[in-house]
Amino acid sequence: MKRLLVVAASALALAGPAMAQSGGQSGPQGAPRVDVAAANRTEAAIPPPVMSETRHTGVFGGQRIAYRAIAGETYLKDKEGKPLAAMVSYSYIKEGPTDPNRPVTFLWNGGPGSGSLWLHMGAFGPKRVVVPSDARDDGAAPFPIIDNVDSLLDVTDIVFIDPIGTGFSRALGKTDPADYWGVTKDAKSIAEFIRLWLNEHGRWNAPKFIGGESYGTTRSAAVINELEGSYTDVSINGILLISSILDFSLAADAQGNELGFVTTLPSMAAAAWYHDKVPNKPATVEEFVAEARAWAIGPYASALLKGNALPADERATILQQLSRYTGISQTYLSNANLRLSPGRFYKELLRDRGLTIGRLDARYTGVDYDNAGDRPDNDPSFYGIDGAYTAAMNAWSREGLKYSPDVVYSSIGGTRNWDWNLPTAGRGGAEYLNVAPYIGRALRENSGLRVWVGQGYYDFATPFFGAEYSLNRPGFPTDGRIEWHYYHSGHMMYVREDDLKKLSTDIRTFIRNR
């Protein structure tokens, strides 16, 4: 990439005199000449990519580590070498003699349309922002930004990537940003960046891990298909799936789609347990969730599939059990035809207390404009943390890393009209997006690949039982290369201090055991 900077700068310098000579003069017979300067103005206005490199030290995993931080732009180019987009990344690389066995881990968040600030400033970067661990609102600035002793820098170099349209990453010149806004288009751009990064840093033979959170797990599956699904493979040692969503049929709240009710039920049981809505509740959430799993995939799934043919006595039994697992009254559940959508659950569970619960993390509670609605006004688990993370990301990038572009950092929502279509990921087509088969194929074709999965019990954005269902289908090896970890929090389990430490320890062990 350093060479690319020099080439780009030289090209601009050489272009100057040529454009000055072309001017806007007329030809010999008064015919207007082509104004080359005007025609190329958009491309010529694109400056070389900006990078900032700083040096730091910190204690991570009990070790004092000196590291370089490289923040800035990598240009994605067309076949003629014209810059199309600037992808911004933050690389943290251990100083000292080169270790060919030291891993590098590429991380991103989800959305789609979210920057990597959540994993960067909440979990694995060298600094992190502290938010209340007990599911309270983050309040207002100043927010505490501290050294992150739980960063993974003791076991791996880390590269945080902001996809195009997120963070500071953006399309350049006349490029339509929608060229990067889609499952496959986005994955291709990330895979291209990874190859460019490996070129620049000479790390092609290093152990390599990729990972993401939420839609970032969808992206991880699509990226590994781009990296390993051709004859120019980039072999990956491990995938980190944090709060996984691979099969979107499980998230479809549509009439006739029964499977989503089954895979969400254990999360409802966990939330009911947490908020003391379960009579004679078991001592641990794990125990209650285990009961709910077995019931959901057995009697409950059977009852839903029977539909209107469900006998009255069986319906009465199912209604009673469903009320026990969800904490919702039998009358309400009967009116809902035994099918409780997540949105209704968020509103109904604590209606008697005048509260709603969070979607990203059901531990959080909120107060709506009134208590009569069918669904909450907003998600208290999102507005409870977003201010702190946005402030911390801007402060660390602009002040700590000296990378401060004159654009707004887009935390989330920077993409529109996402293209959810993709080439068939298996035999036949699919109405809903399902990228799980990409991971299954990668595991079958790469015997050195392992998958790490982490799920929060109180996460409704990506319910844990849905992740289990997606990765236990035909086509996935059963040789123990998929490992599971669970946390007593929600979608972003690292906002809870105890879970941050467990998450860091679990992933550190996974990387060491490569």
Coordinates of C-alpha atoms in Angstrom, one line a residue:
M1 CA 0.0 0.0 0.0
K2 CA 3.0 2.3 0.6
R3 CA 4.0 1.8 -3.0
L4 CA 0.4 2.6 -4.0
L5 CA 0.6 5.9 -2.2
V6 CA 3.8 6.8 -4.1
V7 CA 2.3 5.8 -7.4
A8 CA -0.9 7.7 -6.8
A9 CA 1.1 10.8 -5.8
S10 CA 3.3 10.6 -8.8
A11 CA 0.3 10.2 -11.1
L12 CA -1.2 13.3 -9.8
A13 CA 2.0 15.3 -10.2
L14 CA 2.4 14.2 -13.8
A15 CA -1.2 15.0 -14.5
G16 CA -0.8 18.6 -13.6
P17 CA 1.1 19.9 -16.6
A18 CA -0.9 17.9 -19.1
M19 CA -4.2 19.3 -17.8
A20 CA -2.8 22.8 -17.7
Q21 CA -1.9 22.6 -21.4
S22 CA -5.2 21.3 -22.5
G23 CA -7.1 24.3 -21.2
G24 CA -10.3 25.2 -22.9
Q25 CA -8.9 26.4 -26.2
S26 CA -10.5 26.2 -29.7
G27 CA -9.2 24.1 -32.5
P28 CA -7.7 25.6 -35.7
Q29 CA -11.1 26.2 -37.2
G30 CA -12.8 27.4 -34.1
A31 CA -14.2 24.0 -33.1
P32 CA -14.1 23.5 -29.4
R33 CA -11.5 21.0 -28.2
V34 CA -12.3 18.3 -25.7
D35 CA -11.6 19.7 -22.2
V36 CA -9.6 16.9 -20.8
A37 CA -9.2 18.7 -17.5
A38 CA -12.9 18.9 -17.1
A39 CA -13.5 15.4 -18.1
N40 CA -11.0 14.1 -15.6
R41 CA -11.7 16.5 -12.8
T42 CA -13.5 14.1 -10.6
E43 CA -10.8 11.5 -10.8
A44 CA -8.0 14.0 -10.5
A45 CA -9.6 15.5 -7.4
I46 CA -9.1 12.2 -5.6
P47 CA -6.0 12.6 -3.4
P48 CA -3.8 9.7 -2.3
P49 CA -5.1 7.6 0.5
V50 CA -4.4 8.9 4.0
M51 CA -2.8 6.8 6.7
S52 CA -1.7 7.6 10.2
E53 CA 0.8 5.5 12.1
T54 CA 1.3 5.9 15.9
R55 CA 3.1 3.8 18.5
H56 CA 1.7 2.7 21.9
T57 CA 2.2 0.2 24.7
G58 CA -0.4 -1.6 26.9
V59 CA -1.0 -4.6 29.1
F60 CA -3.2 -7.2 27.4
G61 CA -3.8 -10.7 28.7
G62 CA -1.3 -10.0 31.5
Q63 CA 1.5 -9.1 29.0
R64 CA 3.0 -5.7 28.3
I65 CA 2.9 -5.2 24.5
A66 CA 4.4 -2.5 22.3
Y67 CA 2.3 -2.1 19.2
R68 CA 1.9 0.0 16.1
A69 CA -1.5 1.5 15.3
I70 CA -2.2 2.1 11.6
A71 CA -5.4 4.0 10.9
G72 CA -6.5 5.1 7.5
E73 CA -7.7 4.4 4.0
T74 CA -7.1 1.6 1.5
Y75 CA -8.3 2.3 -2.0
L76 CA -10.3 -0.3 -3.8
K77 CA -9.7 0.1 -7.5
D78 CA -11.0 -1.0 -10.9
K79 CA -9.0 -3.1 -13.4
E80 CA -7.5 0.1 -14.8
G81 CA -6.3 1.1 -11.3
K82 CA -8.8 3.9 -10.8
P83 CA -9.8 4.4 -7.2
L84 CA -13.4 3.5 -6.6
A85 CA -13.8 3.5 -2.8
A86 CA -11.8 4.2 0.3
M87 CA -12.1 1.4 2.9
V88 CA -10.9 2.6 6.3
S89 CA -9.3 0.2 8.8
Y90 CA -7.5 0.2 12.1
S91 CA -4.6 -2.2 12.4
Y92 CA -2.9 -3.0 15.6
I93 CA 0.4 -4.8 15.1
K94 CA 2.8 -6.1 17.8
E95 CA 6.2 -4.5 17.6
G96 CA 9.4 -6.5 17.6
P97 CA 10.9 -9.3 15.5
T98 CA 8.6 -10.8 12.9
D99 CA 7.0 -14.0 14.2
P100 CA 5.7 -16.0 11.2
N101 CA 3.4 -17.9 13.5
R102 CA 1.7 -14.8 15.0
P103 CA -2.0 -14.7 13.8
V104 CA -3.8 -11.8 12.4
T105 CA -7.6 -11.4 13.0
F106 CA -9.9 -9.3 10.8
L107 CA -13.0 -8.0 12.5
W108 CA -16.2 -6.1 11.6
N109 CA -19.6 -5.4 13.0
G110 CA -23.0 -5.8 11.2
G111 CA -26.1 -3.8 10.4
P112 CA -25.6 -4.0 7.5
G113 CA -24.5 -0.4 7.7
S114 CA -22.7 -0.5 11.0
G115 CA -19.1 0.5 11.6
S116 CA -16.8 -1.6 13.6
L117 CA -16.8 0.7 16.6
W118 CA -18.8 -1.8 18.8
L119 CA -16.2 -4.6 18.7
H120 CA -13.4 -2.0 18.4
M121 CA -14.3 0.2 21.4
G122 CA -16.3 -2.3 23.4
A123 CA -14.4 -5.6 23.3
F124 CA -11.1 -6.2 21.5
G125 CA -9.4 -2.9 20.8
P126 CA -6.6 -1.6 23.0
K127 CA -8.9 1.1 24.4
R128 CA -12.5 0.7 25.4
V129 CA -15.4 2.8 26.6
V130 CA -17.1 1.8 29.9
V131 CA -20.9 1.7 30.0
P132 CA -23.0 0.5 32.9
S133 CA -22.7 -3.3 33.3
D134 CA -26.1 -3.7 34.9
A135 CA -28.3 -2.7 31.8
R136 CA -28.6 1.0 32.6
D137 CA -28.5 4.0 30.2
D138 CA -25.0 5.3 29.3
G139 CA -26.0 8.9 30.1
A140 CA -24.0 11.8 28.6
A141 CA -20.4 12.7 27.9
P142 CA -17.7 12.6 29.1
F143 CA -17.6 8.8 28.9
P144 CA -14.7 6.9 30.5
I145 CA -12.3 5.6 27.9
I146 CA -9.8 3.2 29.5
D147 CA -6.9 0.8 28.6
N148 CA -8.5 -2.5 27.6
V149 CA -6.7 -5.3 29.5
D150 CA -9.1 -7.7 27.7
S151 CA -7.9 -6.9 24.2
L152 CA -6.6 -9.8 22.2
L153 CA -3.3 -8.2 21.3
D154 CA -1.3 -10.6 23.3
V155 CA -2.3 -13.5 21.0
T156 CA -3.0 -11.9 17.6
D157 CA -2.6 -8.7 15.6
I158 CA -6.0 -7.2 15.0
V159 CA -7.5 -5.3 12.0
F160 CA -10.9 -3.6 12.4
I161 CA -12.6 -2.9 9.1
D162 CA -15.4 -0.4 8.3
P163 CA -17.2 -1.5 5.2
I164 CA -18.1 1.0 2.5
G165 CA -20.8 3.4 3.8
T166 CA -19.9 2.9 7.4
G167 CA -17.4 4.7 9.7
F168 CA -15.2 6.9 7.6
S169 CA -15.3 4.5 4.6
R170 CA -16.9 5.9 1.4
A171 CA -17.2 5.7 -2.3
L172 CA -15.0 8.0 -4.3
G173 CA -15.5 10.2 -7.3
K174 CA -18.4 9.1 -9.5
T175 CA -18.7 5.6 -7.9
D176 CA -22.1 4.7 -6.8
P177 CA -21.9 3.4 -3.2
A178 CA -24.7 1.0 -3.9
D179 CA -22.0 -1.0 -5.9
Y180 CA -20.9 -2.1 -2.4
W181 CA -24.2 -2.5 -0.7
G182 CA -25.3 -6.1 -0.9
V183 CA -24.5 -9.4 0.6
T184 CA -22.1 -10.5 -2.2
K185 CA -20.9 -7.1 -3.2
D186 CA -19.9 -6.2 0.3
A187 CA -18.2 -9.6 0.9
K188 CA -16.2 -9.1 -2.3
S189 CA -14.9 -5.7 -1.1
I190 CA -13.9 -7.1 2.3
A191 CA -12.1 -10.0 0.7
E192 CA -10.3 -7.6 -1.7
F193 CA -9.2 -5.5 1.3
I194 CA -7.9 -8.6 3.2
R195 CA -5.8 -9.6 0.2
L196 CA -4.4 -6.1 -0.1
W197 CA -3.6 -6.0 3.6
L198 CA -1.8 -9.4 3.4
N199 CA 0.2 -8.0 0.4
E200 CA 1.2 -4.8 2.2
H201 CA 2.2 -6.5 5.5
G202 CA 3.7 -9.7 4.2
R203 CA 1.4 -12.0 6.2
W204 CA 0.2 -14.4 3.6
N205 CA 1.5 -17.4 5.5
A206 CA 0.4 -16.2 8.9
P207 CA -2.5 -17.9 10.7
K208 CA -5.6 -16.0 9.8
F209 CA -8.9 -15.5 11.6
I210 CA -12.0 -13.5 10.5
G211 CA -15.0 -12.6 12.6
G212 CA -18.0 -10.4 13.1
E213 CA -21.0 -9.6 15.2
S214 CA -24.7 -9.8 14.2
Y215 CA -25.0 -9.2 10.4
G216 CA -21.2 -9.3 10.7
T217 CA -21.6 -13.1 11.0
T218 CA -23.6 -13.1 7.8
R219 CA -20.7 -11.1 6.3
S220 CA -18.2 -13.6 7.7
A221 CA -19.9 -16.5 5.9
A222 CA -20.1 -14.5 2.6
V223 CA -16.4 -13.4 3.0
I224 CA -15.1 -16.9 3.6
N225 CA -16.9 -18.0 0.4
E226 CA -15.1 -15.2 -1.4
L227 CA -11.7 -16.1 0.2
E228 CA -11.9 -19.9 -0.1
G229 CA -14.4 -20.5 -2.8
S230 CA -12.1 -20.1 -5.8
Y231 CA -8.6 -21.2 -7.1
T232 CA -7.0 -18.2 -5.4
D233 CA -7.8 -19.3 -1.9
V234 CA -6.9 -17.4 1.3
S235 CA -7.1 -20.2 3.8
I236 CA -8.6 -19.2 7.1
N237 CA -7.8 -20.9 10.4
G238 CA -10.9 -19.8 12.3
I239 CA -14.2 -17.9 12.1
L240 CA -15.6 -15.9 15.1
L241 CA -19.4 -15.7 15.0
I242 CA -20.5 -13.3 17.7
S243 CA -24.3 -13.2 18.0
S244 CA -24.9 -15.2 14.9
I245 CA -27.6 -14.7 12.2
L246 CA -27.0 -16.9 9.1
D247 CA -30.5 -18.1 8.2
F248 CA -32.9 -15.2 7.9
S249 CA -36.0 -17.3 7.6
L250 CA -35.7 -17.7 11.4
A251 CA -36.0 -13.9 11.8
A252 CA -39.0 -13.5 9.5
D253 CA -42.1 -12.5 11.5
A254 CA -44.5 -13.5 8.7
Q255 CA -47.8 -15.4 8.7
G256 CA -47.2 -19.1 8.2
N257 CA -43.6 -19.1 9.2
E258 CA -43.7 -21.3 12.2
L259 CA -40.0 -22.0 12.7
G260 CA -39.2 -18.5 14.0
F261 CA -41.6 -19.0 16.9
V262 CA -39.8 -22.2 17.8
T263 CA -36.3 -20.8 17.7
T264 CA -37.2 -17.6 19.6
L265 CA -39.1 -19.4 22.4
P266 CA -35.9 -20.3 24.5
S267 CA -34.9 -16.6 24.5
M268 CA -38.3 -15.6 25.8
A269 CA -37.9 -18.2 28.5
A270 CA -34.5 -16.6 29.4
A271 CA -36.0 -13.1 29.6
A272 CA -39.0 -14.3 31.6
W273 CA -36.5 -16.0 34.0
Y274 CA -34.4 -12.8 34.3
H275 CA -37.3 -10.5 35.1
D276 CA -38.8 -12.9 37.7
K277 CA -41.9 -13.7 35.6
V278 CA -41.5 -17.5 36.0
P279 CA -43.3 -19.1 39.0
N280 CA -41.0 -21.3 41.1
K281 CA -38.2 -20.6 38.6
P282 CA -35.1 -22.8 38.5
A283 CA -31.9 -21.6 40.2
T284 CA -30.1 -20.9 36.9
V285 CA -31.1 -19.6 33.5
E286 CA -29.2 -22.5 31.9
E287 CA -31.5 -25.0 33.6
F288 CA -34.6 -23.2 32.5
V289 CA -33.3 -22.6 29.0
A290 CA -32.5 -26.3 28.6
E291 CA -36.1 -27.1 29.5
A292 CA -37.4 -24.6 27.0
R293 CA -35.2 -25.9 24.2
A294 CA -36.5 -29.4 24.6
W295 CA -40.1 -28.3 24.8
A296 CA -39.8 -25.9 21.9
I297 CA -38.4 -28.4 19.4
G298 CA -40.8 -31.1 20.6
P299 CA -44.4 -30.5 21.8
Y300 CA -44.5 -26.8 20.8
A301 CA -43.2 -27.3 17.3
S302 CA -45.6 -30.3 16.8
A303 CA -48.5 -28.2 18.0
L304 CA -47.7 -25.3 15.6
L305 CA -47.4 -27.7 12.7
K306 CA -50.8 -29.2 13.4
G307 CA -52.4 -25.7 13.0
N308 CA -56.2 -25.8 13.0
A309 CA -56.1 -29.6 13.4
L310 CA -54.6 -29.3 16.9
P311 CA -57.0 -31.1 19.3
A312 CA -58.6 -28.9 22.0
D313 CA -57.1 -30.8 25.0
E314 CA -53.6 -30.7 23.5
R315 CA -54.1 -26.9 22.8
A316 CA -55.0 -26.4 26.4
T317 CA -51.8 -28.2 27.6
I318 CA -49.6 -26.3 25.2
L319 CA -51.2 -23.0 26.3
Q320 CA -50.4 -23.7 29.9
Q321 CA -46.8 -24.6 29.2
L322 CA -46.3 -21.7 26.8
S323 CA -47.5 -19.3 29.5
R324 CA -45.0 -20.9 32.0
Y325 CA -42.0 -20.5 29.7
T326 CA -42.8 -17.0 28.5
G327 CA -44.4 -15.3 31.6
I328 CA -47.3 -14.2 29.4
S329 CA -50.9 -14.8 30.4
Q330 CA -52.8 -17.7 28.8
T331 CA -55.6 -15.3 27.6
Y332 CA -53.1 -13.2 25.7
L333 CA -51.4 -16.3 24.2
S334 CA -54.7 -17.8 23.2
N335 CA -55.7 -14.6 21.4
A336 CA -52.3 -14.8 19.6
N337 CA -53.0 -18.4 18.4
L338 CA -50.1 -19.7 20.5
R339 CA -47.7 -17.6 18.3
L340 CA -46.0 -14.8 20.2
S341 CA -44.0 -12.5 18.1
P342 CA -40.9 -10.9 19.6
G343 CA -42.3 -7.4 19.3
R344 CA -45.4 -8.2 21.3
F345 CA -43.3 -10.0 23.9
Y346 CA -41.1 -6.9 24.5
K347 CA -44.2 -4.9 25.2
E348 CA -46.3 -7.5 27.1
L349 CA -43.8 -9.1 29.5
L350 CA -43.5 -6.2 31.9
R351 CA -46.7 -4.3 31.0
D352 CA -47.9 -4.7 34.5
R353 CA -44.9 -2.7 35.7
G354 CA -45.3 -0.1 33.0
L355 CA -42.0 -1.2 31.3
T356 CA -40.8 -2.6 28.0
I357 CA -37.7 -4.8 27.5
G358 CA -34.9 -4.5 25.0
R359 CA -34.5 -6.4 21.7
L360 CA -30.7 -6.4 21.6
D361 CA -30.6 -7.2 25.3
A362 CA -33.7 -8.1 27.2
R363 CA -32.1 -7.1 30.5
Y364 CA -32.7 -3.5 29.6
T365 CA -36.0 -1.9 30.3
G366 CA -37.7 1.3 28.9
V367 CA -40.7 3.4 29.4
D368 CA -43.0 4.1 26.4
Y369 CA -45.2 7.2 25.8
D370 CA -48.1 5.1 27.0
N371 CA -48.6 1.6 28.1
A372 CA -51.4 0.6 25.8
G373 CA -49.5 -0.2 22.6
D374 CA -48.9 -3.5 20.9
R375 CA -45.1 -3.0 20.5
P376 CA -42.5 -0.8 22.1
D377 CA -41.7 2.7 20.9
N378 CA -38.0 2.0 20.8
D379 CA -35.3 -0.4 21.9
P380 CA -33.9 0.6 25.3
S381 CA -30.9 -1.7 24.9
F382 CA -29.8 0.4 21.9
Y383 CA -30.4 3.9 23.0
G384 CA -28.8 2.9 26.3
I385 CA -25.3 2.6 24.8
D386 CA -25.0 4.3 21.4
G387 CA -23.9 7.7 22.6
A388 CA -20.9 6.4 24.5
Y389 CA -19.6 4.3 21.6
T390 CA -19.9 7.0 19.0
A391 CA -18.1 9.5 21.2
A392 CA -15.3 7.0 22.1
M393 CA -14.7 6.0 18.5
N394 CA -14.3 9.6 17.3
A395 CA -12.1 10.5 20.3
W396 CA -9.8 7.6 19.9
S397 CA -9.5 7.8 16.1
R398 CA -9.1 11.6 15.9
E399 CA -7.1 12.3 19.0
G400 CA -5.4 9.0 20.0
L401 CA -4.6 7.7 16.6
K402 CA -4.3 11.1 14.8
Y403 CA -6.6 10.0 12.0
S404 CA -9.2 12.7 11.7
P405 CA -10.8 12.9 8.2
D406 CA -13.1 15.8 7.5
V407 CA -16.2 13.5 7.3
V408 CA -18.8 12.3 9.9
Y409 CA -18.2 8.9 11.4
S410 CA -21.2 6.8 10.5
S411 CA -21.9 4.5 13.4
I412 CA -24.9 2.8 11.9
G413 CA -27.5 3.4 9.2
G414 CA -25.0 4.6 6.5
T415 CA -26.3 2.2 3.8
R416 CA -29.6 2.0 1.9
N417 CA -31.5 -0.4 -0.3
W418 CA -29.2 -3.4 0.6
D419 CA -29.2 -6.1 -2.0
W420 CA -30.1 -9.3 -0.1
N421 CA -29.8 -11.6 -3.2
L422 CA -26.9 -14.0 -3.6
P423 CA -26.0 -16.9 -5.9
T424 CA -27.6 -20.1 -4.7
A425 CA -26.0 -21.2 -1.5
G426 CA -26.8 -24.9 -2.0
R427 CA -29.2 -27.1 -4.0
G428 CA -32.0 -25.0 -5.4
G429 CA -32.9 -21.5 -4.5
A430 CA -34.2 -20.0 -1.3
E431 CA -36.9 -17.4 -0.5
Y432 CA -34.9 -16.2 2.6
L433 CA -31.2 -15.4 2.8
N434 CA -29.3 -18.3 4.2
V435 CA -25.5 -18.2 4.2
A436 CA -24.9 -21.0 6.6
P437 CA -24.1 -23.4 3.7
Y438 CA -21.1 -21.3 2.9
I439 CA -19.6 -22.2 6.3
G440 CA -20.5 -25.8 5.9
R441 CA -18.7 -26.0 2.6
A442 CA -15.7 -24.2 4.0
L443 CA -15.5 -26.7 6.9
R444 CA -15.8 -29.6 4.5
E445 CA -13.1 -28.3 2.2
N446 CA -10.6 -26.9 4.7
S447 CA -9.7 -29.4 7.4
G448 CA -7.8 -26.7 9.4
L449 CA -10.8 -24.4 9.7
R450 CA -12.6 -24.1 13.1
V451 CA -15.7 -22.1 14.1
W452 CA -16.2 -20.3 17.4
V453 CA -19.8 -19.3 18.2
G454 CA -20.8 -16.9 21.1
Q455 CA -24.4 -16.1 22.0
G456 CA -26.1 -14.1 24.7
Y457 CA -29.1 -15.6 26.5
Y458 CA -31.0 -12.3 26.4
D459 CA -30.5 -11.5 22.7
F460 CA -33.6 -11.3 20.5
A461 CA -31.9 -9.8 17.5
T462 CA -30.0 -13.1 16.9
P463 CA -31.5 -15.7 19.3
F464 CA -29.1 -18.4 20.4
F465 CA -31.5 -21.3 19.5
G466 CA -31.6 -20.0 16.0
A467 CA -27.8 -20.1 15.8
E468 CA -27.8 -23.7 17.1
Y469 CA -30.4 -24.7 14.5
S470 CA -28.5 -23.0 11.6
L471 CA -25.2 -24.7 12.4
N472 CA -26.5 -28.2 13.1
R473 CA -28.0 -28.8 9.7
P474 CA -26.8 -31.4 7.1
G475 CA -23.6 -30.4 5.4
F476 CA -21.8 -29.4 8.6
P477 CA -19.1 -31.8 9.9
T478 CA -19.7 -33.3 13.3
D479 CA -16.0 -33.6 14.2
G480 CA -16.0 -31.0 17.0
R481 CA -14.7 -28.1 15.0
I482 CA -17.6 -25.9 16.0
E483 CA -17.5 -24.8 19.6
W484 CA -20.2 -23.0 21.5
H485 CA -20.1 -20.3 24.3
Y486 CA -23.0 -18.6 26.1
Y487 CA -23.2 -15.4 28.1
H488 CA -25.5 -13.8 30.7
S489 CA -26.2 -10.8 28.6
G490 CA -27.5 -9.9 25.1
H491 CA -26.5 -9.1 21.6
M492 CA -23.4 -7.2 22.7
M493 CA -22.3 -9.4 25.6
Y494 CA -19.2 -7.3 26.2
V495 CA -21.3 -4.5 27.8
R496 CA -21.5 -6.7 30.9
E497 CA -18.1 -6.7 32.6
D498 CA -18.1 -10.3 33.6
D499 CA -19.1 -11.4 30.1
L500 CA -16.4 -9.2 28.5
K501 CA -13.7 -11.1 30.5
K502 CA -15.3 -14.4 29.7
L503 CA -15.6 -13.5 26.0
S504 CA -12.0 -12.4 25.8
T505 CA -10.7 -15.5 27.6
D506 CA -12.8 -17.8 25.4
I507 CA -11.6 -16.3 22.1
R508 CA -8.0 -16.1 23.3
T509 CA -8.1 -19.8 24.1
F510 CA -9.7 -20.5 20.7
I511 CA -6.9 -18.6 18.8
R512 CA -4.1 -20.2 20.9
N513 CA -5.5 -23.7 20.2
R514 CA -5.3 -23.2 16.4

